[in-house]
Coordinates of C-alpha atoms in Angstrom, one line a residue:
M214 CA -0.1 -0.1 0.0
K215 CA 2.9 2.5 0.6
L216 CA 4.5 1.7 -2.6
F217 CA 1.1 2.2 -4.1
F218 CA 0.6 5.7 -2.6
K219 CA 4.2 6.5 -3.4
R220 CA 3.7 5.9 -7.0
H221 CA 0.6 8.0 -7.0
C222 CA 2.2 10.7 -5.1
S223 CA 5.1 10.9 -7.5
S224 CA 3.0 10.9 -10.6
L225 CA 1.5 14.2 -9.3
T226 CA 4.7 15.9 -8.5
T227 CA 6.3 15.2 -11.8
L228 CA 3.6 17.0 -13.6
S229 CA 4.9 20.3 -15.3
T230 CA 3.5 23.4 -13.4
P231 CA 3.2 26.7 -14.9
Q232 CA 5.3 29.5 -12.8
T233 CA 2.4 31.6 -11.8
Q234 CA 3.4 33.4 -8.4
N235 CA 0.2 34.5 -6.7
P236 CA -1.3 31.5 -4.6
S237 CA -4.9 33.1 -4.8
I238 CA -4.7 33.2 -8.4
K239 CA -3.5 29.8 -8.6
A240 CA -6.2 28.4 -6.2
A241 CA -8.9 30.2 -8.2
E242 CA -7.4 28.8 -11.4
I243 CA -7.8 25.4 -10.0
L244 CA -11.4 25.6 -9.0
R245 CA -12.2 27.3 -12.4
H246 CA -10.7 24.1 -14.0
C247 CA -12.5 22.0 -11.9
K248 CA -15.6 23.6 -12.6
S249 CA -15.3 23.2 -16.4
G250 CA -14.1 19.8 -16.0
A251 CA -10.6 20.4 -17.0
L252 CA -8.8 17.8 -14.7
C253 CA -5.6 17.7 -16.1
D254 CA -5.1 21.5 -16.1
A255 CA -6.2 21.5 -12.5
L256 CA -3.6 18.9 -11.5
Q257 CA -0.8 20.7 -13.2
L258 CA -1.5 23.7 -11.1
L259 CA -1.8 21.6 -7.7
N260 CA 2.0 21.1 -6.7
S261 CA 2.8 24.9 -7.6
I262 CA 0.5 26.4 -4.9
D263 CA 1.3 27.4 -1.4
F264 CA -1.8 27.0 0.6
S265 CA -0.5 28.9 3.4
K266 CA -0.6 32.1 1.5
A267 CA -3.8 31.1 -0.4
P268 CA -7.1 32.5 1.0
V269 CA -8.9 29.4 -0.3
K270 CA -8.8 26.4 2.2
K271 CA -6.5 23.3 1.1
S272 CA -9.7 20.9 1.8
I273 CA -11.8 22.9 -0.6
V274 CA -9.3 22.4 -3.5
Y275 CA -8.8 18.8 -2.9
A276 CA -12.7 18.3 -2.4
S277 CA -13.2 19.9 -5.8
L278 CA -10.4 17.9 -7.5
L279 CA -12.1 14.7 -6.3
Q280 CA -15.6 15.9 -7.4
T281 CA -14.0 16.6 -10.8
C282 CA -12.7 12.9 -11.1
I283 CA -16.4 11.8 -10.4
K284 CA -17.5 14.2 -13.0
V285 CA -15.3 13.1 -15.9
L286 CA -15.3 9.4 -14.7
S287 CA -11.5 9.3 -14.1
F288 CA -10.8 6.9 -11.3
I289 CA -7.1 6.6 -11.7
P290 CA -6.5 10.5 -11.1
G291 CA -8.8 10.0 -8.0
L292 CA -6.4 7.4 -6.4
Q293 CA -3.5 9.5 -7.2
I294 CA -5.4 12.7 -5.1
H295 CA -6.2 10.0 -2.4
A296 CA -2.6 9.4 -2.0
H297 CA -1.9 13.2 -2.1
V298 CA -4.6 13.7 0.5
I299 CA -2.9 11.3 2.9
K300 CA 0.3 12.9 2.4
S301 CA -1.1 16.3 2.9
G302 CA -2.8 15.1 6.3
L303 CA -6.1 15.9 5.1
D304 CA -7.7 12.4 5.2
N305 CA -9.5 13.2 8.5
D306 CA -11.3 16.3 7.2
C307 CA -14.9 15.5 6.6
L308 CA -15.3 17.5 3.5
V309 CA -12.5 15.7 1.6
G310 CA -13.2 12.3 3.3
N311 CA -16.8 12.5 1.8
S312 CA -15.7 13.4 -1.5
L313 CA -13.3 10.2 -1.2
L314 CA -16.2 8.1 -0.4
S315 CA -18.4 9.3 -3.3
L316 CA -15.1 8.7 -5.5
Y317 CA -14.7 5.0 -4.5
F318 CA -18.6 4.8 -4.1
K319 CA -19.5 5.9 -7.9
L320 CA -16.1 4.8 -9.7
G321 CA -14.7 2.1 -7.8
S322 CA -15.6 -1.6 -8.4
D323 CA -14.8 -3.1 -5.2
F324 CA -17.3 -2.0 -2.2
D325 CA -15.0 -3.4 0.4
E326 CA -12.3 -0.8 -0.6
T327 CA -15.2 1.9 0.3
Q328 CA -15.8 0.1 3.4
K329 CA -12.0 0.5 4.3
V330 CA -12.1 4.2 3.6
F331 CA -15.0 4.8 5.7
S332 CA -13.5 2.7 8.5
G333 CA -10.2 5.0 8.3
F334 CA -12.1 8.2 9.3
L335 CA -11.4 9.4 12.5
L336 CA -14.2 11.8 12.0
K337 CA -17.6 10.8 10.5
D338 CA -20.4 13.3 10.0
V339 CA -24.0 12.5 8.9
I340 CA -23.1 12.8 5.1
S341 CA -20.4 10.0 5.8
W342 CA -22.8 7.7 7.5
T343 CA -25.6 8.3 5.0
S344 CA -23.3 7.7 2.1
M345 CA -22.3 4.2 3.5
I346 CA -26.0 3.4 4.1
S347 CA -27.0 4.4 0.5
G348 CA -24.1 2.3 -0.8
Y349 CA -25.0 -0.9 1.0
I350 CA -28.9 -0.5 -0.4
K351 CA -27.3 -0.1 -3.9
I352 CA -25.2 -3.2 -3.6
G353 CA -28.3 -5.1 -2.5
K354 CA -27.4 -5.4 1.4
P355 CA -30.6 -3.6 3.0
K356 CA -29.9 -5.4 6.2
H357 CA -26.4 -4.0 6.6
A358 CA -27.5 -0.7 6.0
L359 CA -30.2 -0.9 8.9
E360 CA -27.3 -2.3 11.1
L361 CA -25.0 0.6 9.9
F362 CA -27.9 3.2 10.9
W363 CA -28.3 1.8 14.5
E364 CA -24.5 2.1 14.8
M365 CA -24.8 5.7 13.6
L366 CA -27.2 6.6 16.1
G367 CA -24.8 5.0 19.0
S368 CA -22.3 7.4 17.8
D369 CA -24.5 10.3 18.6
V370 CA -25.0 11.4 15.2
E371 CA -28.6 12.8 14.1
P372 CA -29.8 11.5 10.9
N373 CA -30.9 14.0 8.3
G374 CA -33.8 13.6 5.7
F375 CA -31.4 11.8 3.2
T376 CA -30.5 9.3 5.8
L377 CA -34.2 8.7 6.8
S378 CA -35.2 8.2 3.2
A379 CA -32.4 5.5 2.9
V380 CA -33.4 3.6 5.8
I381 CA -37.1 3.7 4.7
K382 CA -36.1 2.3 1.4
A383 CA -34.1 -0.6 3.3
C384 CA -37.4 -1.4 5.0
S385 CA -39.1 -1.5 1.9
E386 CA -36.9 -4.1 0.4
L387 CA -36.8 -6.2 3.5
G388 CA -40.6 -5.8 4.0
F389 CA -40.1 -4.5 7.5
I390 CA -43.4 -2.5 7.2
R391 CA -43.6 -2.0 11.0
L392 CA -40.2 -0.5 11.2
G393 CA -40.9 1.5 8.3
K394 CA -44.0 3.1 10.1
C395 CA -41.9 3.9 13.0
F396 CA -39.5 5.7 10.6
H397 CA -42.5 7.4 9.2
G398 CA -43.4 8.8 12.7
L399 CA -39.9 9.9 13.2
V400 CA -40.3 11.9 9.8
L401 CA -43.3 13.5 11.2
T402 CA -41.6 14.5 14.6
R403 CA -38.6 15.8 13.0
G404 CA -40.7 18.0 10.3
F405 CA -39.2 16.3 7.4
Q406 CA -42.7 15.7 6.0
S407 CA -42.4 18.5 3.3
S408 CA -39.5 16.7 1.8
H409 CA -40.5 14.9 -1.5
V410 CA -37.2 12.6 -1.4
I411 CA -38.6 11.2 2.0
S412 CA -42.4 11.3 0.7
C413 CA -41.3 9.2 -2.3
A414 CA -39.6 6.7 -0.3
L415 CA -42.6 6.3 2.0
I416 CA -45.1 6.0 -0.9
D417 CA -42.6 3.4 -2.6
M418 CA -42.6 1.5 0.8
Y419 CA -46.2 1.3 1.1
G420 CA -46.4 0.5 -2.5
W421 CA -44.2 -2.5 -2.3
N422 CA -45.8 -3.9 0.7
H423 CA -49.5 -4.1 -0.2
G424 CA -50.5 -0.8 1.3
P425 CA -51.9 1.4 -1.9
A426 CA -54.2 3.1 0.5
D427 CA -51.6 4.2 3.0
A428 CA -49.6 5.4 0.0
R429 CA -52.5 7.4 -1.7
Q430 CA -53.3 9.0 1.9
L431 CA -49.6 10.2 2.2
F432 CA -49.8 11.6 -1.2
D433 CA -53.1 13.5 -0.4
E434 CA -51.3 15.2 2.4
L435 CA -48.6 16.6 0.2
L436 CA -49.1 20.3 -0.5
E437 CA -47.4 20.3 -4.0
P438 CA -46.3 16.9 -5.1
D439 CA -43.8 16.9 -7.9
A440 CA -43.6 14.6 -10.8
I441 CA -41.7 12.0 -9.1
C442 CA -44.1 11.7 -6.2
W443 CA -46.9 11.3 -8.8
T444 CA -44.6 8.4 -10.5
S445 CA -44.2 6.7 -7.2
L446 CA -47.9 6.8 -6.5
I447 CA -48.8 5.4 -10.1
S448 CA -46.2 2.7 -9.4
S449 CA -47.8 1.7 -6.1
F450 CA -51.1 1.1 -8.0
T451 CA -49.6 -0.9 -10.6
R452 CA -47.7 -3.2 -8.2
N453 CA -50.9 -3.9 -6.4
D454 CA -52.8 -4.7 -9.6
L455 CA -54.8 -1.4 -9.6
Y456 CA -54.2 -0.7 -13.1
D457 CA -57.3 1.6 -13.8
K458 CA -56.3 3.8 -10.9
A459 CA -52.6 4.0 -12.2
L460 CA -54.0 5.0 -15.7
G461 CA -56.5 7.5 -14.1
F462 CA -53.9 9.2 -12.0
F463 CA -51.4 9.4 -15.0
Y464 CA -53.9 11.3 -17.1
F465 CA -54.8 13.4 -14.1
M466 CA -51.2 14.4 -13.5
H467 CA -50.5 15.1 -17.0
R468 CA -53.7 16.9 -18.2
K469 CA -54.8 19.0 -15.0
H470 CA -51.4 19.6 -13.5
G471 CA -49.2 20.0 -16.4
L472 CA -46.5 17.7 -15.1
L473 CA -44.2 16.1 -17.6
P474 CA -43.8 12.3 -17.2
D475 CA -40.4 10.7 -17.4
G476 CA -39.2 7.5 -18.5
F477 CA -40.0 5.4 -15.2
T478 CA -43.7 7.0 -15.6
F479 CA -44.0 5.9 -19.0
G480 CA -42.7 2.4 -18.1
T481 CA -45.3 2.0 -15.3
V482 CA -48.2 3.5 -17.3
L483 CA -47.4 0.8 -20.2
T484 CA -47.5 -1.9 -17.8
A485 CA -51.1 -0.9 -16.5
C486 CA -52.3 -0.8 -20.2
G487 CA -50.8 -4.2 -21.1
N488 CA -52.1 -5.7 -18.1
L489 CA -55.6 -4.3 -18.8
G490 CA -55.3 -5.1 -22.6
R491 CA -56.1 -1.7 -23.3
L492 CA -54.5 -1.5 -26.8
K493 CA -56.0 2.1 -27.7
Q494 CA -54.6 3.6 -24.7
G495 CA -51.2 2.1 -25.2
K496 CA -51.1 3.6 -28.5
E497 CA -51.8 6.8 -27.1
V498 CA -49.2 6.7 -24.5
H499 CA -46.9 5.5 -27.3
A500 CA -47.5 8.6 -29.4
K501 CA -46.9 10.8 -26.1
I502 CA -43.5 8.9 -25.8
I503 CA -42.6 9.9 -29.3
T504 CA -43.5 13.4 -28.9
S505 CA -41.8 14.0 -25.9
G506 CA -38.4 12.5 -27.1
H507 CA -38.3 9.2 -24.9
S508 CA -38.2 6.8 -27.9
G509 CA -34.6 5.8 -27.4
N510 CA -35.0 5.1 -23.5
V511 CA -34.6 1.4 -23.4
I512 CA -36.9 1.0 -20.1
V513 CA -39.7 2.8 -22.2
E514 CA -39.2 0.8 -25.4
S515 CA -39.1 -2.4 -23.4
G516 CA -42.2 -1.5 -21.8
L517 CA -43.6 -0.8 -25.3
V518 CA -42.6 -4.1 -26.4
D519 CA -44.5 -5.8 -23.1
M520 CA -47.4 -3.8 -23.7
Y521 CA -48.1 -4.8 -27.5
G522 CA -47.3 -8.5 -26.5
K523 CA -50.0 -8.4 -23.7
C524 CA -52.4 -6.9 -26.0
R525 CA -51.7 -9.7 -28.3
V526 CA -50.3 -7.5 -31.3
V527 CA -47.2 -9.3 -31.7
N528 CA -46.3 -7.7 -34.9
E529 CA -46.2 -4.4 -33.3
S530 CA -44.2 -5.8 -30.4
Q531 CA -41.6 -7.1 -32.8
R532 CA -41.5 -3.9 -35.0
V533 CA -40.6 -2.0 -31.7
F534 CA -38.1 -4.5 -30.8
D535 CA -36.5 -4.3 -34.1
S536 CA -36.2 -0.7 -34.0
M537 CA -34.5 -0.5 -30.6
L538 CA -30.7 0.5 -30.5
I539 CA -30.1 -0.8 -27.4
K540 CA -31.7 -4.0 -26.1
N541 CA -31.3 -5.6 -22.7
S542 CA -32.5 -9.1 -21.1
V543 CA -35.9 -7.1 -20.2
S544 CA -36.5 -6.3 -23.9
W545 CA -35.7 -9.9 -25.1
S546 CA -38.0 -11.4 -22.1
A547 CA -40.7 -9.0 -23.0
L548 CA -40.6 -10.2 -26.6
L549 CA -40.6 -13.7 -25.4
G550 CA -43.7 -13.2 -23.2
G551 CA -45.6 -11.7 -26.0
Y552 CA -45.2 -14.9 -28.1
C553 CA -45.8 -17.1 -25.2
Q554 CA -49.1 -15.1 -24.5
T555 CA -50.3 -15.8 -28.1
G556 CA -49.5 -19.4 -28.0
D557 CA -46.8 -19.1 -30.6
F558 CA -44.3 -21.4 -28.7
K559 CA -42.2 -22.0 -31.8
S560 CA -41.3 -18.6 -32.1
V561 CA -40.6 -18.4 -28.4
I562 CA -38.1 -21.1 -28.8
S563 CA -36.4 -19.9 -31.9
I564 CA -36.0 -16.5 -30.4
F565 CA -34.5 -18.0 -27.1
R566 CA -31.8 -19.9 -29.4
K567 CA -30.7 -16.4 -30.7
M568 CA -30.3 -14.6 -27.3
E569 CA -27.0 -13.8 -26.3
E570 CA -28.1 -12.4 -22.8
I571 CA -30.3 -14.8 -20.9
D572 CA -31.9 -13.9 -17.2
L573 CA -33.9 -16.1 -15.2
Y574 CA -37.1 -14.6 -16.4
C575 CA -36.3 -15.8 -20.0
F576 CA -35.8 -19.4 -18.6
G577 CA -39.2 -19.1 -17.1
T578 CA -40.9 -18.1 -20.3
V579 CA -39.2 -20.6 -22.6
L580 CA -40.0 -23.4 -20.2
R581 CA -43.6 -22.4 -20.4
A582 CA -43.5 -22.6 -24.0
C583 CA -41.8 -26.0 -24.1
G584 CA -44.8 -27.2 -21.6
G585 CA -47.2 -25.8 -24.1
L586 CA -45.7 -27.8 -27.0
A587 CA -45.3 -30.8 -24.5
A588 CA -41.7 -30.9 -25.8
V589 CA -39.8 -32.8 -23.2
R590 CA -36.5 -33.2 -24.9
L591 CA -36.3 -29.4 -25.7
G592 CA -37.3 -28.8 -22.0
K593 CA -34.5 -30.8 -20.8
E594 CA -32.1 -29.0 -23.0
V595 CA -33.2 -25.6 -21.2
H596 CA -33.1 -27.3 -17.8
C597 CA -29.5 -28.2 -18.6
Q598 CA -28.7 -24.6 -19.7
Y599 CA -30.3 -23.2 -16.5
V600 CA -28.0 -25.5 -14.4
R601 CA -25.0 -24.8 -16.6
R602 CA -25.5 -20.9 -16.0
G603 CA -25.5 -21.7 -12.3
G604 CA -28.9 -21.4 -11.8
W605 CA -30.0 -23.1 -8.5
K606 CA -33.0 -22.9 -5.9
D607 CA -34.9 -20.2 -8.2
V608 CA -38.7 -20.8 -7.0
I609 CA -40.0 -19.3 -10.3
I610 CA -37.8 -21.4 -12.7
E611 CA -38.3 -24.5 -10.8
S612 CA -42.1 -24.3 -10.8
G613 CA -41.8 -24.1 -14.5
L614 CA -39.7 -27.1 -14.5
V615 CA -42.4 -28.8 -12.2
D616 CA -45.1 -27.7 -14.6
L617 CA -43.1 -28.7 -17.9
Y618 CA -42.3 -32.1 -16.7
A619 CA -45.9 -32.6 -15.4
K620 CA -47.3 -31.7 -18.6
C621 CA -45.1 -34.1 -20.7
G622 CA -46.2 -36.8 -18.5
C623 CA -43.1 -37.2 -16.3
V624 CA -45.0 -36.6 -13.3
D625 CA -42.7 -38.6 -10.9
F626 CA -39.6 -36.6 -12.1
A627 CA -41.6 -33.3 -11.5
H628 CA -42.5 -34.6 -8.2
Q629 CA -39.0 -35.1 -7.4
I630 CA -38.0 -31.5 -8.2
F631 CA -41.1 -30.4 -6.3
S632 CA -39.9 -32.5 -3.2
Q633 CA -36.2 -30.9 -3.3
M634 CA -37.5 -27.5 -3.5
P635 CA -36.5 -25.3 -0.3
V636 CA -39.2 -22.6 -0.9
R637 CA -42.4 -23.4 -2.8
N638 CA -44.9 -20.5 -3.8
L639 CA -48.5 -20.9 -4.8
I640 CA -47.5 -21.4 -8.5
T641 CA -45.3 -24.4 -7.5
W642 CA -48.2 -26.0 -5.5
N643 CA -50.9 -25.6 -8.2
S644 CA -48.2 -26.9 -11.0
M645 CA -47.8 -30.1 -8.9
I646 CA -51.6 -30.3 -8.1
S647 CA -52.5 -30.1 -11.7
G648 CA -49.8 -32.4 -12.8
F649 CA -51.2 -35.3 -10.9
A650 CA -54.6 -34.3 -12.1
Q651 CA -53.4 -34.4 -15.8
N652 CA -52.0 -37.8 -15.1
G653 CA -54.8 -39.6 -13.6
R654 CA -53.5 -39.8 -9.9
G655 CA -56.3 -37.9 -8.2
G656 CA -55.5 -39.2 -4.8
E657 CA -52.0 -37.8 -5.0
A658 CA -53.2 -34.2 -6.1
L659 CA -55.6 -34.4 -3.3
R660 CA -52.8 -35.1 -0.7
I661 CA -50.6 -32.3 -2.2
F662 CA -53.5 -30.1 -1.8
D663 CA -53.8 -30.9 1.8
E664 CA -50.1 -30.4 2.3
M665 CA -50.4 -27.0 1.0
N666 CA -53.1 -26.1 3.3
K667 CA -51.2 -27.5 6.3
E668 CA -47.9 -25.5 5.4
G669 CA -50.1 -22.2 5.4
T670 CA -50.5 -21.6 1.7
K671 CA -53.9 -20.3 0.8
P672 CA -55.3 -21.8 -2.3
D673 CA -56.6 -19.6 -5.2
H674 CA -59.1 -20.4 -8.0
I675 CA -56.4 -22.1 -10.0
S676 CA -55.8 -24.6 -7.1
F677 CA -59.4 -25.6 -7.0
I678 CA -59.4 -26.2 -10.9
G679 CA -56.7 -28.7 -10.6
V680 CA -58.3 -30.5 -7.5
L681 CA -61.8 -30.6 -9.4
S682 CA -60.0 -31.8 -12.3
A683 CA -58.3 -34.4 -10.5
C684 CA -61.5 -35.7 -8.7
S685 CA -63.2 -35.7 -12.1
H686 CA -60.4 -37.9 -14.0
S687 CA -60.3 -40.3 -10.9
G688 CA -64.0 -40.7 -10.2
L689 CA -63.7 -39.1 -6.6
V690 CA -67.2 -37.9 -6.7
N691 CA -67.9 -37.2 -2.7
Q692 CA -64.4 -35.6 -2.5
G693 CA -65.1 -33.4 -5.5
R694 CA -68.4 -32.4 -3.9
K695 CA -66.9 -31.4 -0.8
C696 CA -64.1 -29.3 -2.5
F697 CA -66.8 -27.6 -4.6
S698 CA -68.6 -26.5 -1.7
S699 CA -65.7 -25.5 0.6
M700 CA -64.5 -23.0 -2.2
T701 CA -67.1 -20.5 -1.1
E702 CA -67.8 -21.7 2.4
E703 CA -64.1 -21.8 3.8
Y704 CA -62.1 -19.7 1.3
G705 CA -64.6 -17.3 -0.1
I706 CA -63.8 -17.9 -3.6
E707 CA -66.8 -17.7 -6.0
P708 CA -66.6 -20.6 -8.5
G709 CA -66.0 -19.7 -12.0
I710 CA -67.0 -21.3 -15.5
E711 CA -63.9 -23.6 -15.1
H712 CA -64.9 -24.9 -11.8
Y713 CA -68.6 -25.6 -13.0
N714 CA -67.0 -27.5 -16.2
C715 CA -65.0 -29.6 -13.7
M716 CA -68.1 -30.4 -11.7
V717 CA -70.3 -31.4 -14.7
D718 CA -67.6 -33.5 -16.2
L719 CA -67.2 -35.1 -12.5
L720 CA -71.0 -35.9 -12.3
G721 CA -71.4 -36.6 -15.9
R722 CA -68.7 -39.5 -15.8
A723 CA -70.3 -40.9 -13.0
G724 CA -73.4 -40.9 -14.6
L725 CA -75.3 -38.2 -12.5
L726 CA -76.9 -36.3 -15.5
E727 CA -79.8 -35.2 -13.7
E728 CA -77.5 -33.6 -10.9
A729 CA -75.2 -32.2 -13.3
E730 CA -78.0 -30.7 -15.4
T731 CA -79.5 -29.3 -12.2
L732 CA -76.2 -27.7 -11.3
I733 CA -76.0 -26.0 -14.5
E734 CA -79.5 -24.5 -14.3
N735 CA -78.7 -22.9 -11.1
A736 CA -75.2 -21.5 -11.9
F737 CA -74.7 -17.8 -12.9
C738 CA -73.1 -19.0 -16.0
R739 CA -76.0 -21.3 -17.3
D740 CA -76.0 -19.9 -20.7
D741 CA -72.4 -20.7 -21.3
S742 CA -72.3 -23.3 -24.1
S743 CA -69.1 -25.0 -23.0
L744 CA -71.1 -26.4 -19.7
W745 CA -73.8 -27.8 -21.9
A746 CA -70.9 -29.3 -24.4
V747 CA -69.4 -31.3 -21.4
L748 CA -72.9 -32.6 -20.2
L749 CA -73.7 -33.6 -23.9
G750 CA -70.6 -35.5 -24.1
A751 CA -71.5 -37.5 -20.8
C752 CA -74.7 -38.4 -22.5
S753 CA -72.9 -39.9 -25.5
T754 CA -71.0 -42.0 -23.1
F755 CA -74.2 -43.4 -21.2
T756 CA -76.2 -43.5 -24.6
N757 CA -79.1 -41.1 -23.2
S758 CA -80.5 -40.0 -26.3
V759 CA -83.6 -38.3 -24.6
A760 CA -81.4 -36.2 -22.5
A761 CA -78.8 -35.6 -25.5
E762 CA -81.7 -34.3 -27.5
R763 CA -82.8 -31.8 -24.8
I764 CA -79.4 -30.7 -24.0
A765 CA -78.2 -30.4 -27.8
K766 CA -81.3 -28.3 -28.4
K767 CA -80.2 -25.9 -25.7
M768 CA -76.9 -25.7 -26.9
I769 CA -78.1 -25.0 -30.6
Q770 CA -80.6 -22.2 -28.9
L771 CA -77.7 -20.5 -27.2
E772 CA -75.1 -20.7 -30.0
P773 CA -76.5 -21.9 -33.3
D774 CA -73.1 -21.9 -35.2
Y775 CA -71.0 -24.0 -32.8
Y776 CA -70.0 -27.3 -34.5
L777 CA -69.8 -29.4 -31.2
S778 CA -73.4 -29.4 -30.6
Y779 CA -74.3 -31.2 -33.8
V780 CA -71.2 -33.6 -33.6
L781 CA -71.9 -34.6 -30.2
L782 CA -75.7 -35.0 -30.8
A783 CA -75.0 -37.3 -33.8
N784 CA -72.6 -39.4 -32.0
V785 CA -75.3 -40.1 -29.3
Y786 CA -77.7 -41.0 -32.1
R787 CA -75.1 -43.5 -33.7
A788 CA -74.4 -44.9 -30.2
V789 CA -77.9 -45.9 -29.7
G790 CA -78.4 -47.1 -33.3
R791 CA -80.5 -44.1 -34.7
W792 CA -78.5 -43.9 -37.9
N793 CA -81.0 -41.8 -39.8
D794 CA -81.2 -39.2 -37.3
A795 CA -77.7 -38.9 -37.1
L796 CA -77.7 -38.4 -40.8
K797 CA -80.3 -35.7 -40.8
I798 CA -78.1 -33.7 -38.0
M799 CA -75.0 -33.8 -39.9
R800 CA -77.1 -32.5 -43.0
L801 CA -78.4 -30.0 -41.0
M802 CA -75.1 -29.0 -39.9
K803 CA -73.9 -28.8 -43.6
S804 CA -76.8 -26.8 -44.7
R805 CA -76.3 -24.0 -42.2
G806 CA -72.7 -23.8 -43.3
I807 CA -71.2 -25.1 -40.0
K808 CA -67.8 -26.7 -40.4
K809 CA -66.2 -29.0 -38.0
M810 CA -62.9 -27.8 -36.6
P811 CA -60.2 -30.3 -37.8
G812 CA -58.2 -32.1 -35.3
K813 CA -54.3 -31.7 -34.9
S814 CA -51.8 -34.2 -33.5
W815 CA -48.4 -33.2 -32.5
I816 CA -45.1 -35.2 -32.3
E817 CA -41.5 -34.5 -31.7
T818 CA -38.8 -35.9 -34.0
N819 CA -35.2 -35.6 -34.2
S820 CA -34.9 -33.4 -37.1
K821 CA -37.5 -30.6 -36.2
L822 CA -38.9 -29.5 -33.5
D823 CA -42.4 -30.7 -34.0
H824 CA -45.0 -31.4 -36.6
D825 CA -48.6 -30.8 -37.1
M826 CA -50.3 -34.1 -38.5
D827 CA -52.7 -31.9 -40.9
E828 CA -49.6 -29.9 -42.1
L829 CA -47.3 -32.8 -43.4
D830 CA -47.0 -33.3 -46.9
G831 CA -47.2 -36.8 -48.5
L832 CA -43.6 -37.7 -48.2
E833 CA -43.2 -36.8 -44.7
M834 CA -46.2 -38.7 -43.7
Q835 CA -45.0 -41.9 -45.9
N836 CA -41.5 -41.4 -44.0
L837 CA -43.1 -41.2 -40.5
R838 CA -45.3 -44.2 -41.4
S839 CA -42.4 -46.3 -42.4
K840 CA -40.6 -45.4 -39.2
S841 CA -43.6 -46.3 -37.1
D842 CA -44.0 -49.7 -39.1
G843 CA -40.3 -50.5 -38.4
L844 CA -40.7 -49.9 -34.7
M845 CA -43.8 -52.0 -34.7
T846 CA -41.8 -54.6 -36.4
R847 CA -39.0 -54.8 -34.0
S848 CA -41.5 -54.8 -30.9
Y849 CA -42.7 -58.1 -32.3

């Protein structure tokens, strides 16, 4: 270390210096160079000045030089000045020390070096402590920031507004809402409530921790909120899924108060438009982004890609993405999400293979695409990539892996991953329940559901879809009835169309057609044709032509152009030997111009990702048949 400082000191002293005699003029010249960012010119004058004859304090000159290093992003000259500061005995001056902290904090690559500089100070003022507290938050160590705050109080240093805003942010990131409210009280008693910096930190804290009402109340108490305060409140609404309120406040901020939104405001508003599917409003925001000059902002443009994708206008999403000069992992993830949302899983995988920078969210999206295609081989490749890149114990990715393997029929492997997960969220539990349900293992699905309840995870409507589906596929009628009634009685979840579909399927499979029909008649969604289609399918299983005719007429009355009504009724007639009636139904369907939707089958081959059987040409079909025949021959 001594050799290091000696080298940097000597590099300063060997600089040529102009022979200006007046120390006052030299000091003023150095400060002028610092103000204009001319660091080299300022350093050339440094060693020729006699500070004992200059009216300007030595500490002010060195602090200005350090701030100039930060301004021009020159870390090495800053290290040289640090060595000169130690040689000059100014390392315990608060002004110079805080400038050194700022240098290491903003330009240094190793935060431990910043910590060493801070620890070496004999005198630490509130700025020194606040700089370090903010530094810990920036590197993702909010708990260390709070510990340092308590240490500061133990040193009898009073916090200022910036200190309080930093510790409030730490509470927000850690979810320490009760401690955050204590700091809110301290803000009020110390008279800092007029500070917009602190107000924004408090609004963010309440927004991040499911308190949008508290955030709104705090915002309403501000006399003149600025654009940053408005953005914080809009973000709070968006984080808590209050997208309509977010959009309302955005228009109120812009039109009534005339405040100009920044890139973060636009990004938040685009998230709200995307989640609401408001394409028209999203395009209006897009136009405003162009006119306000935010088109080159990567946050804003990534938000546009995401918004168009969620509104299912993927061609616009792709167009915005292609026009971006700078793309980051968020941009790629947004594009992948758009294609995945529209069910274009092939494009998701194709784009994923072109990506250079892959983050965890991208893995989650591409695993969802593999699950949608039931492409287990490709899913395993993605799984291997995730492991090779050091991914481990990420609840989002591993939940996606559970879902993928379950959908591909590898339910035991899915359960193995599930069992090894140290942390499970609601999506993890739902994926495992649905996996067992889809593979006909209803008893195990119910066991997982009970285990989820015991561990304190509250089920949602998707959980009950999985459970009722499991009961349906396994013929567990009594358990299905019990789960269906417990939705509203125990969990306060109102059944939706999907839940009624599962119950009708369960009762229909068991031959309880009258009970199923009564359930539909008493449901809020009694006019939904999908419910009657499920029941009509059950009629074909039990060859009940009387009930089938009644239900089919109901379906045709609700949706005359729905092909399944005619097809299922014709199947029932064939099952009971009424071939003429079946023929009449099919002729009626043809005369009305109703076409049956063609069936498609998907297979995975070594040469290509997938094939739709109805898209294969004759040669490909012949090759596949020959391979199939070969396999059959070998099996005998």
